[in-house]
mmCIF file of C-alpha atoms and ligand atoms in Angstrom:
data_model
loop_
_atom_site.group_PDB
_atom_site.id
_atom_site.type_symbol
_atom_site.label_atom_id
_atom_site.label_comp_id
_atom_site.label_asym_id
_atom_site.label_seq_id
_atom_site.Cartn_x
_atom_site.Cartn_y
_atom_site.Cartn_z
ATOM 1 C CA MET R 778 -0.051 0.038 -0.046
ATOM 2 C CA SER R 779 1.550 3.524 -0.877
ATOM 3 C CA VAL R 780 2.225 5.856 2.138
ATOM 4 C CA GLU R 781 -0.407 8.323 0.739
ATOM 5 C CA GLN R 782 -3.086 5.411 0.898
ATOM 6 C CA THR R 783 -2.079 4.646 4.482
ATOM 7 C CA LEU R 784 -2.182 8.270 5.359
ATOM 8 C CA ALA R 785 -5.605 8.399 3.927
ATOM 9 C CA ASP R 786 -6.690 5.569 6.110
ATOM 10 C CA LEU R 787 -5.345 7.086 9.049
ATOM 11 C CA VAL R 788 -6.912 10.490 8.503
ATOM 12 C CA ALA R 789 -10.267 8.734 7.994
ATOM 13 C CA ILE R 790 -10.278 7.584 11.466
ATOM 14 C CA ASP R 791 -11.552 10.321 13.780
ATOM 15 C CA SER R 792 -8.944 10.280 16.562
ATOM 16 C CA VAL R 793 -9.407 13.669 18.457
ATOM 17 C CA SER R 794 -7.881 13.270 21.997
ATOM 18 C CA SER R 795 -11.280 13.167 23.494
ATOM 19 C CA ARG R 796 -12.475 10.126 21.881
ATOM 20 C CA SER R 797 -11.113 6.573 22.292
ATOM 21 C CA ASN R 798 -8.277 5.648 19.947
ATOM 22 C CA ALA R 799 -9.164 2.023 19.807
ATOM 23 C CA GLU R 800 -10.137 2.189 16.065
ATOM 24 C CA MET R 801 -6.854 3.551 15.079
ATOM 25 C CA ILE R 802 -4.990 1.257 17.345
ATOM 26 C CA ALA R 803 -6.893 -1.795 15.785
ATOM 27 C CA TYR R 804 -5.944 -0.653 12.396
ATOM 28 C CA LEU R 805 -2.117 -0.317 13.325
ATOM 29 C CA LYS R 806 -2.067 -3.418 15.130
ATOM 30 C CA ALA R 807 -3.410 -5.494 12.078
ATOM 31 C CA ARG R 808 -0.911 -3.696 9.829
ATOM 32 C CA CYS R 809 1.971 -4.617 12.148
ATOM 33 C CA GLU R 810 0.726 -8.172 12.786
ATOM 34 C CA ALA R 811 0.497 -8.540 8.751
ATOM 35 C CA ARG R 812 4.279 -7.948 8.827
ATOM 36 C CA GLY R 813 5.015 -10.464 11.538
ATOM 37 C CA LEU R 814 5.685 -7.904 14.450
ATOM 38 C CA HIS R 815 4.806 -9.052 17.989
ATOM 39 C CA THR R 816 2.289 -6.484 19.411
ATOM 40 C CA ARG R 817 1.124 -5.628 23.031
ATOM 41 C CA THR R 818 -1.302 -3.335 23.863
ATOM 42 C CA TYR R 819 -1.463 -1.154 27.152
ATOM 43 C CA SER R 820 -5.126 -0.132 27.900
ATOM 44 C CA HIS R 821 -6.042 2.758 30.102
ATOM 45 C CA ILE R 822 -9.555 4.326 31.084
ATOM 46 C CA ASP R 823 -9.124 7.925 31.191
ATOM 47 C CA GLU R 824 -10.901 10.253 33.749
ATOM 48 C CA ASN R 825 -14.006 10.454 31.411
ATOM 49 C CA GLY R 826 -14.234 6.725 31.469
ATOM 50 C CA ILE R 827 -12.807 6.452 27.749
ATOM 51 C CA GLU R 828 -10.582 3.757 26.841
ATOM 52 C CA LYS R 829 -7.023 4.995 25.766
ATOM 53 C CA ILE R 830 -4.695 2.484 24.196
ATOM 54 C CA ASN R 831 -0.902 2.324 23.559
ATOM 55 C CA LEU R 832 0.462 -0.031 21.243
ATOM 56 C CA VAL R 833 4.126 -1.555 21.029
ATOM 57 C CA ALA R 834 4.857 -3.628 17.974
ATOM 58 C CA GLN R 835 8.146 -5.170 18.144
ATOM 59 C CA THR R 836 10.428 -7.669 15.936
ATOM 60 C CA SER R 837 11.717 -9.369 18.906
ATOM 61 C CA VAL R 838 10.032 -9.731 22.385
ATOM 62 C CA GLY R 839 13.106 -11.250 24.456
ATOM 63 C CA ASP R 840 13.178 -14.938 25.518
ATOM 64 C CA SER R 841 10.528 -14.997 28.215
ATOM 65 C CA GLN R 842 7.342 -13.169 28.820
ATOM 66 C CA THR R 843 8.790 -11.196 31.858
ATOM 67 C CA GLU R 844 12.102 -10.347 30.260
ATOM 68 C CA VAL R 845 12.262 -6.452 29.019
ATOM 69 C CA CYS R 846 13.342 -6.390 25.612
ATOM 70 C CA ALA R 847 16.398 -4.302 24.707
ATOM 71 C CA THR R 848 15.222 -2.486 21.708
ATOM 72 C CA GLU R 849 17.727 -0.841 19.267
ATOM 73 C CA LEU R 850 15.499 1.527 17.510
ATOM 74 C CA VAL R 851 12.056 2.660 18.236
ATOM 75 C CA LEU R 852 9.854 4.823 15.888
ATOM 76 C CA VAL R 853 7.034 6.561 17.956
ATOM 77 C CA GLY R 854 3.874 8.209 16.739
ATOM 78 C CA HIS R 855 1.146 9.623 18.653
ATOM 79 C CA THR R 856 -2.405 8.401 17.298
ATOM 80 C CA ASP R 857 -4.528 11.583 18.752
ATOM 81 C CA THR R 858 -5.198 14.806 17.146
ATOM 82 C CA VAL R 859 -6.417 18.087 18.228
ATOM 83 C CA PRO R 860 -10.126 18.962 17.376
ATOM 84 C CA TYR R 861 -11.226 20.072 14.124
ATOM 85 C CA ASP R 862 -13.836 22.591 12.949
ATOM 86 C CA PRO R 863 -17.081 20.653 11.984
ATOM 87 C CA ASN R 864 -17.158 22.773 8.891
ATOM 88 C CA TRP R 865 -14.067 21.645 7.518
ATOM 89 C CA ASN R 866 -15.006 19.120 4.835
ATOM 90 C CA GLU R 867 -11.569 17.639 4.349
ATOM 91 C CA ALA R 868 -11.016 17.017 8.011
ATOM 92 C CA LEU R 869 -11.297 13.065 7.748
ATOM 93 C CA GLN R 870 -10.823 12.932 3.995
ATOM 94 C CA LEU R 871 -7.363 13.321 2.869
ATOM 95 C CA THR R 872 -7.371 15.771 -0.154
ATOM 96 C CA GLU R 873 -4.409 16.655 -2.152
ATOM 97 C CA ARG R 874 -3.938 19.744 -4.051
ATOM 98 C CA ASP R 875 -0.669 21.389 -5.381
ATOM 99 C CA GLY R 876 1.467 18.510 -3.945
ATOM 100 C CA LYS R 877 -0.011 18.954 -0.445
ATOM 101 C CA LEU R 878 -2.125 16.474 1.414
ATOM 102 C CA PHE R 879 -4.887 18.089 3.707
ATOM 103 C CA GLY R 880 -6.766 16.673 6.505
ATOM 104 C CA ARG R 881 -6.842 16.638 10.476
ATOM 105 C CA GLY R 882 -3.753 14.955 11.486
ATOM 106 C CA SER R 883 -2.080 14.853 8.073
ATOM 107 C CA CYS R 884 0.789 16.818 9.379
ATOM 108 C CA ASP R 885 0.509 16.124 13.275
ATOM 109 C CA THR R 886 1.290 13.319 13.307
ATOM 110 C CA LYS R 887 -0.403 10.670 11.023
ATOM 111 C CA ALA R 888 2.131 11.539 8.258
ATOM 112 C CA PHE R 889 4.931 10.137 10.377
ATOM 113 C CA ILE R 890 3.074 6.905 11.516
ATOM 114 C CA ALA R 891 2.116 6.369 7.741
ATOM 115 C CA ALA R 892 5.845 6.730 6.760
ATOM 116 C CA ALA R 893 6.844 4.530 9.457
ATOM 117 C CA LEU R 894 4.679 1.884 8.588
ATOM 118 C CA THR R 895 5.597 2.186 4.997
ATOM 119 C CA ALA R 896 9.356 1.963 5.883
ATOM 120 C CA VAL R 897 8.919 -1.072 8.013
ATOM 121 C CA GLU R 898 6.712 -2.730 5.253
ATOM 122 C CA SER R 899 9.554 -1.940 2.722
ATOM 123 C CA THR R 900 12.158 -3.737 4.954
ATOM 124 C CA ASP R 901 12.813 -7.439 5.262
ATOM 125 C CA LEU R 902 12.542 -7.612 8.928
ATOM 126 C CA PHE R 903 13.720 -11.259 9.114
ATOM 127 C CA GLN R 904 17.269 -9.952 8.188
ATOM 128 C CA LEU R 905 17.350 -7.441 11.205
ATOM 129 C CA LYS R 906 19.910 -8.491 13.652
ATOM 130 C CA LYS R 907 19.033 -6.023 16.455
ATOM 131 C CA PRO R 908 15.409 -5.240 17.641
ATOM 132 C CA LEU R 909 13.192 -2.475 16.157
ATOM 133 C CA ALA R 910 9.969 -1.478 17.558
ATOM 134 C CA LEU R 911 7.002 0.731 16.386
ATOM 135 C CA VAL R 912 5.184 2.530 19.283
ATOM 136 C CA PHE R 913 2.016 4.256 18.662
ATOM 137 C CA THR R 914 0.499 6.527 21.836
ATOM 138 C CA ALA R 915 -2.556 8.086 23.109
ATOM 139 C CA ASP R 916 -3.179 11.511 24.498
ATOM 140 C CA GLU R 917 -0.209 13.213 23.196
ATOM 141 C CA GLU R 918 -2.005 16.299 22.428
ATOM 142 C CA ILE R 919 -3.484 16.576 26.100
ATOM 143 C CA GLY R 920 -0.086 16.553 27.711
ATOM 144 C CA CYS R 921 2.112 13.314 26.411
ATOM 145 C CA LEU R 922 -0.097 11.422 28.868
ATOM 146 C CA GLY R 923 0.045 8.100 26.908
ATOM 147 C CA ALA R 924 3.729 7.940 26.491
ATOM 148 C CA ARG R 925 4.297 8.980 30.076
ATOM 149 C CA ARG R 926 2.003 5.900 31.125
ATOM 150 C CA LEU R 927 4.082 3.554 28.733
ATOM 151 C CA ALA R 928 7.265 4.929 30.164
ATOM 152 C CA ASN R 929 6.002 4.011 33.735
ATOM 153 C CA ALA R 930 5.174 0.558 32.602
ATOM 154 C CA ARG R 931 8.736 -0.024 31.168
ATOM 155 C CA PRO R 932 7.676 -2.469 28.247
ATOM 156 C CA PHE R 933 11.068 -2.206 26.868
ATOM 157 C CA THR R 934 14.369 -0.408 27.054
ATOM 158 C CA ALA R 935 15.914 1.287 23.893
ATOM 159 C CA HIS R 936 19.134 2.892 22.521
ATOM 160 C CA TYR R 937 17.540 5.311 19.936
ATOM 161 C CA ALA R 938 14.241 6.670 19.540
ATOM 162 C CA ILE R 939 12.709 8.697 16.579
ATOM 163 C CA VAL R 940 9.805 10.594 18.020
ATOM 164 C CA GLY R 941 7.533 11.701 15.183
ATOM 165 C CA GLU R 942 6.469 15.364 15.160
ATOM 166 C CA PRO R 943 6.302 17.963 12.246
ATOM 167 C CA THR R 944 9.773 19.379 12.061
ATOM 168 C CA SER R 945 9.966 19.710 8.222
ATOM 169 C CA LEU R 946 12.581 16.727 8.313
ATOM 170 C CA GLN R 947 14.881 18.781 10.441
ATOM 171 C CA PRO R 948 16.361 16.589 13.435
ATOM 172 C CA MET R 949 15.505 18.282 16.729
ATOM 173 C CA ARG R 950 17.782 16.793 19.330
ATOM 174 C CA ALA R 951 16.661 19.147 22.434
ATOM 175 C CA GLY R 952 13.778 20.502 23.721
ATOM 176 C CA LYS R 953 12.591 22.842 26.506
ATOM 177 C CA GLY R 954 10.435 21.312 29.355
ATOM 178 C CA TYR R 955 6.838 22.410 30.022
ATOM 179 C CA CYS R 956 5.533 23.221 33.472
ATOM 180 C CA LEU R 957 2.470 24.709 34.880
ATOM 181 C CA ALA R 958 1.092 25.811 38.196
ATOM 182 C CA GLU R 959 -2.189 27.323 39.333
ATOM 183 C CA VAL R 960 -1.565 29.676 42.183
ATOM 184 C CA THR R 961 -4.478 30.803 44.299
ATOM 185 C CA VAL R 962 -3.944 33.809 46.520
ATOM 186 C CA ARG R 963 -6.350 34.533 49.454
ATOM 187 C CA GLY R 964 -7.383 37.466 51.234
ATOM 188 C CA ARG R 965 -10.423 38.669 53.216
ATOM 189 C CA GLU R 966 -13.650 40.229 51.790
ATOM 190 C CA ALA R 967 -15.005 43.614 53.002
ATOM 191 C CA HIS R 968 -16.856 46.622 51.920
ATOM 192 C CA SER R 969 -14.365 48.588 50.001
ATOM 193 C CA ALA R 970 -15.331 51.986 51.932
ATOM 194 C CA TYR R 971 -13.697 50.078 54.875
ATOM 195 C CA PRO R 972 -10.604 48.125 53.433
ATOM 196 C CA GLN R 973 -8.662 48.076 56.553
ATOM 197 C CA ILE R 974 -11.216 45.223 57.923
ATOM 198 C CA GLY R 975 -10.356 43.485 54.860
ATOM 199 C CA ALA R 976 -7.283 42.122 52.958
ATOM 200 C CA SER R 977 -7.157 42.326 49.156
ATOM 201 C CA ALA R 978 -6.216 39.159 47.405
ATOM 202 C CA ILE R 979 -5.502 41.073 44.283
ATOM 203 C CA PHE R 980 -2.975 43.530 45.857
ATOM 204 C CA ARG R 981 -1.339 40.361 47.462
ATOM 205 C CA ALA R 982 -1.240 38.476 44.103
ATOM 206 C CA ALA R 983 -0.113 41.567 42.178
ATOM 207 C CA ARG R 984 2.867 41.787 44.946
ATOM 208 C CA LEU R 985 3.649 38.039 44.105
ATOM 209 C CA ILE R 986 3.472 38.718 40.392
ATOM 210 C CA GLY R 987 5.723 41.443 40.567
ATOM 211 C CA ARG R 988 8.298 39.029 42.332
ATOM 212 C CA ILE R 989 7.718 36.627 39.508
ATOM 213 C CA GLU R 990 8.760 38.995 36.943
ATOM 214 C CA ASN R 991 12.147 39.459 38.770
ATOM 215 C CA ILE R 992 12.385 35.729 38.706
ATOM 216 C CA ALA R 993 11.864 35.830 34.888
ATOM 217 C CA GLU R 994 14.720 38.446 34.540
ATOM 218 C CA GLN R 995 17.025 36.477 36.722
ATOM 219 C CA LEU R 996 16.348 33.182 34.550
ATOM 220 C CA GLN R 997 17.990 35.188 31.776
ATOM 221 C CA SER R 998 21.229 34.725 33.098
ATOM 222 C CA ASP R 999 21.271 30.982 32.866
ATOM 223 C CA GLN R 1000 21.418 30.351 29.132
ATOM 224 C CA HIS R 1001 21.650 27.349 26.819
ATOM 225 C CA GLU R 1002 22.685 28.879 23.492
ATOM 226 C CA ASP R 1003 20.816 26.315 21.081
ATOM 227 C CA PHE R 1004 17.404 27.979 22.116
ATOM 228 C CA ASP R 1005 15.730 30.850 20.939
ATOM 229 C CA PRO R 1006 14.886 32.404 23.544
ATOM 230 C CA PRO R 1007 18.090 30.900 25.103
ATOM 231 C CA TYR R 1008 16.823 30.892 28.540
ATOM 232 C CA THR R 1009 13.737 29.317 30.770
ATOM 233 C CA THR R 1010 10.656 31.649 30.043
ATOM 234 C CA ILE R 1011 7.875 32.476 32.239
ATOM 235 C CA ASN R 1012 4.491 33.327 31.490
ATOM 236 C CA VAL R 1013 1.234 34.432 33.771
ATOM 237 C CA GLY R 1014 -1.462 33.497 31.125
ATOM 238 C CA VAL R 1015 -4.495 33.794 33.122
ATOM 239 C CA ILE R 1016 -5.739 35.842 35.965
ATOM 240 C CA LYS R 1017 -8.952 36.039 37.785
ATOM 241 C CA GLY R 1018 -10.040 37.572 40.841
ATOM 242 C CA GLY R 1019 -12.652 39.495 42.901
ATOM 243 C CA SER R 1020 -16.446 39.719 42.592
ATOM 244 C CA ALA R 1021 -17.706 43.453 42.434
ATOM 245 C CA LYS R 1022 -16.017 46.961 42.341
ATOM 246 C CA ASN R 1023 -17.029 47.727 45.954
ATOM 247 C CA VAL R 1024 -15.903 44.420 47.475
ATOM 248 C CA VAL R 1025 -12.408 44.004 48.745
ATOM 249 C CA PRO R 1026 -11.410 40.750 46.763
ATOM 250 C CA GLY R 1027 -11.412 37.610 48.813
ATOM 251 C CA GLU R 1028 -9.423 35.343 46.012
ATOM 252 C CA CYS R 1029 -7.378 35.861 43.132
ATOM 253 C CA ARG R 1030 -6.048 32.930 40.982
ATOM 254 C CA PHE R 1031 -3.466 32.937 38.327
ATOM 255 C CA THR R 1032 -1.844 30.372 35.879
ATOM 256 C CA LEU R 1033 2.028 30.296 35.833
ATOM 257 C CA GLU R 1034 3.593 28.634 32.928
ATOM 258 C CA TRP R 1035 7.328 28.050 32.279
ATOM 259 C CA ARG R 1036 9.524 26.364 29.624
ATOM 260 C CA THR R 1037 12.642 25.006 30.994
ATOM 261 C CA ILE R 1038 15.758 24.841 29.252
ATOM 262 C CA PRO R 1039 17.849 21.439 29.559
ATOM 263 C CA GLY R 1040 19.889 21.044 32.490
ATOM 264 C CA GLN R 1041 17.385 23.088 34.750
ATOM 265 C CA LYS R 1042 15.081 20.777 36.777
ATOM 266 C CA SER R 1043 11.429 21.033 36.112
ATOM 267 C CA ASP R 1044 10.909 22.256 39.794
ATOM 268 C CA PHE R 1045 13.266 24.832 39.742
ATOM 269 C CA VAL R 1046 10.940 27.804 39.122
ATOM 270 C CA LEU R 1047 8.591 26.291 41.623
ATOM 271 C CA ASN R 1048 11.228 26.489 44.285
ATOM 272 C CA LEU R 1049 12.104 29.934 43.595
ATOM 273 C CA LEU R 1050 8.335 30.775 43.470
ATOM 274 C CA ARG R 1051 7.912 29.010 46.884
ATOM 275 C CA GLU R 1052 10.869 31.350 48.378
ATOM 276 C CA GLU R 1053 9.101 34.461 47.002
ATOM 277 C CA VAL R 1054 5.888 33.559 49.076
ATOM 278 C CA GLU R 1055 7.938 33.020 52.194
ATOM 279 C CA HIS R 1056 9.508 36.539 51.808
ATOM 280 C CA LEU R 1057 6.193 37.936 51.414
ATOM 281 C CA ARG R 1058 4.935 36.347 54.451
ATOM 282 C CA LYS R 1059 7.610 38.142 56.445
ATOM 283 C CA THR R 1060 5.985 41.471 56.002
ATOM 284 C CA ASP R 1061 2.426 39.934 55.669
ATOM 285 C CA PRO R 1062 1.980 37.196 58.094
ATOM 286 C CA ASP R 1063 -1.552 36.464 56.724
ATOM 287 C CA PHE R 1064 -0.373 36.041 53.290
ATOM 288 C CA GLU R 1065 -2.269 32.814 52.243
ATOM 289 C CA CYS R 1066 -1.315 31.167 48.931
ATOM 290 C CA GLU R 1067 -1.723 27.733 47.557
ATOM 291 C CA ILE R 1068 0.293 26.315 44.702
ATOM 292 C CA ASP R 1069 -0.967 23.399 42.893
ATOM 293 C CA ALA R 1070 1.661 22.122 40.468
ATOM 294 C CA ALA R 1071 -0.467 20.956 37.701
ATOM 295 C CA ARG R 1072 2.292 19.872 35.238
ATOM 296 C CA ALA R 1073 5.994 19.243 35.050
ATOM 297 C CA ASP R 1074 7.052 17.879 31.752
ATOM 298 C CA ASP R 1075 10.956 17.607 31.778
ATOM 299 C CA SER R 1076 13.300 19.166 28.916
ATOM 300 C CA PHE R 1077 15.523 16.951 26.975
ATOM 301 C CA GLU R 1078 18.652 16.776 25.304
ATOM 302 C CA THR R 1079 20.679 14.215 23.114
ATOM 303 C CA ALA R 1080 24.222 15.064 22.521
ATOM 304 C CA ALA R 1081 25.106 16.725 19.199
ATOM 305 C CA GLY R 1082 27.663 13.778 18.717
ATOM 306 C CA SER R 1083 24.870 11.126 19.134
ATOM 307 C CA GLU R 1084 24.924 8.450 16.240
ATOM 308 C CA LEU R 1085 21.161 9.116 15.760
ATOM 309 C CA VAL R 1086 21.419 12.840 15.545
ATOM 310 C CA GLN R 1087 24.514 12.590 13.019
ATOM 311 C CA PHE R 1088 22.721 9.885 10.822
ATOM 312 C CA LEU R 1089 19.567 12.096 10.691
ATOM 313 C CA GLU R 1090 21.556 15.218 9.813
ATOM 314 C CA GLN R 1091 23.288 13.465 7.053
ATOM 315 C CA ALA R 1092 20.117 11.823 5.792
ATOM 316 C CA SER R 1093 18.087 14.904 5.798
ATOM 317 C CA GLU R 1094 20.962 17.302 4.811
ATOM 318 C CA GLN R 1095 19.758 19.628 7.711
ATOM 319 C CA SER R 1096 21.518 20.360 10.779
ATOM 320 C CA ALA R 1097 19.950 19.600 14.199
ATOM 321 C CA SER R 1098 18.111 22.087 16.041
ATOM 322 C CA THR R 1099 15.836 22.423 19.003
ATOM 323 C CA VAL R 1100 11.964 22.609 19.537
ATOM 324 C CA ALA R 1101 10.223 24.748 21.974
ATOM 325 C CA PHE R 1102 7.006 22.766 22.090
ATOM 326 C CA GLY R 1103 6.460 19.552 24.388
ATOM 327 C CA THR R 1104 7.091 16.097 22.982
ATOM 328 C CA GLU R 1105 7.270 12.522 24.026
ATOM 329 C CA ALA R 1106 10.941 12.605 23.758
ATOM 330 C CA PRO R 1107 11.394 12.880 27.582
ATOM 331 C CA SER R 1108 9.297 9.558 27.952
ATOM 332 C CA MET R 1109 11.637 7.660 25.434
ATOM 333 C CA ILE R 1110 14.774 9.197 27.271
ATOM 334 C CA ALA R 1111 13.250 7.480 30.399
ATOM 335 C CA LEU R 1112 13.364 4.290 28.690
ATOM 336 C CA GLY R 1113 17.040 4.727 28.103
ATOM 337 C CA ALA R 1114 17.018 6.137 24.627
ATOM 338 C CA ALA R 1115 18.957 9.021 22.828
ATOM 339 C CA ALA R 1116 15.775 10.486 21.342
ATOM 340 C CA VAL R 1117 15.378 12.885 18.351
ATOM 341 C CA VAL R 1118 12.217 14.593 17.323
ATOM 342 C CA PHE R 1119 11.673 14.310 13.641
ATOM 343 C CA GLY R 1120 8.757 14.236 10.946
ATOM 344 C CA PRO R 1121 7.343 15.502 7.781
ATOM 345 C CA GLY R 1122 5.274 18.695 7.718
ATOM 346 C CA ASN R 1123 5.747 22.020 9.559
ATOM 347 C CA ILE R 1124 4.609 22.596 13.192
ATOM 348 C CA ARG R 1125 3.297 26.019 12.041
ATOM 349 C CA GLU R 1126 0.747 24.336 9.796
ATOM 350 C CA ALA R 1127 -0.356 21.827 12.530
ATOM 351 C CA HIS R 1128 -3.302 22.398 14.823
ATOM 352 C CA ARG R 1129 -5.178 24.662 12.345
ATOM 353 C CA THR R 1130 -7.846 24.270 9.708
ATOM 354 C CA GLY R 1131 -6.207 23.542 6.365
ATOM 355 C CA GLU R 1132 -3.397 21.323 8.223
ATOM 356 C CA PHE R 1133 -1.281 19.436 5.477
ATOM 357 C CA VAL R 1134 1.695 17.688 4.578
ATOM 358 C CA PRO R 1135 3.764 18.048 1.467
ATOM 359 C CA VAL R 1136 3.998 14.949 -0.595
ATOM 360 C CA PRO R 1137 7.842 15.030 -1.134
ATOM 361 C CA GLU R 1138 8.462 15.319 2.496
ATOM 362 C CA LEU R 1139 6.024 12.177 3.246
ATOM 363 C CA GLU R 1140 8.056 10.323 0.679
ATOM 364 C CA GLN R 1141 11.294 11.550 1.839
ATOM 365 C CA CYS R 1142 10.576 10.600 5.301
ATOM 366 C CA VAL R 1143 9.769 6.852 4.388
ATOM 367 C CA GLU R 1144 13.213 6.857 2.610
ATOM 368 C CA ILE R 1145 15.088 8.263 5.587
ATOM 369 C CA LEU R 1146 13.175 5.923 8.184
ATOM 370 C CA HIS R 1147 13.896 2.904 5.803
ATOM 371 C CA ARG R 1148 17.570 3.843 5.922
ATOM 372 C CA ALA R 1149 17.527 4.333 9.668
ATOM 373 C CA ILE R 1150 16.031 0.967 10.212
ATOM 374 C CA GLU R 1151 18.846 -0.624 8.134
ATOM 375 C CA ARG R 1152 21.408 1.621 9.801
ATOM 376 C CA PHE R 1153 20.728 0.875 13.244
ATOM 377 C CA CYS R 1154 18.962 -2.831 13.217
ATOM 378 C CA LEU R 1155 20.734 -4.590 10.480
HETATM 379 ZN ZN1 LIG X 1203 2.065 16.021 17.600
#
């Protein structure tokens, strides 16, 4: 089957993250088993009662059921997509125009999955001397949850992992971490004519946010030159507080997001924030603040000299760079792999109506993955 036909099949299966990905996994499992790969599924019921499945398809599963297979190369693709506008007629029907294939997930990241399947199908797997695995995950678009569950299950260890994401076939060897905290600052409500009997949660939050801005400035002195910008960034993206113009506000909440450079722990900013809260308590003993660390995705970095980085640089004729968006690479690193993010399509086209993958990139990706399998597993 051609890579375009495979991509059309994948796009036709609606796999928005809010739905079960069971249909997609059944399709991929059948394709892998037809090539003689051993498949295992890892099922999970999410908080909405919906089944989400990770699939691992391997050329070798080790000698016993319990043995963890040391895999040489893993190709990873997430099966879920972001939602689509119901008025976008091509969302589930892959459509070619001007050498581009349009459809939801065509770029992010079904193109990589189609390329990986096609590359495996064009390889004589019985000739491989080292184990190869295809890994298809759930719930990437809502926080890389499937890959993290898989890393916790430790179904295999790996030497090298190519994590599919639209990078226009440029190898991405490092990525910033992604962390979130919900901060709730409390005060005491009162009539605004008598502020002295209350305590403004908004004034308190403002003092804390002023200190967060100072943290953001301090962070600029710790630089990782491979990123743009080359330091950990901070954003207060949402703030809500108060109930009326004449009420001293009793509560103010805000969302703090930070993206860490490799080498900095995901809780580094969180600890600086906690120190600032302690400072504020010294002058305002009633200062009440709750910090809910909602997310802490690690950064990742694979050495520029890694054989996988060098292979992909040479095969794609592009030098390696870094990504500022979250990926499943840290989960693969947790399984022992040197991981590189790589795939056809441009991240700037992803997540929007009219998402597409250019046909030449899709075809080149098949070729590069085929060569990667031969390079690392033969
Ligand atoms: Zn993606």
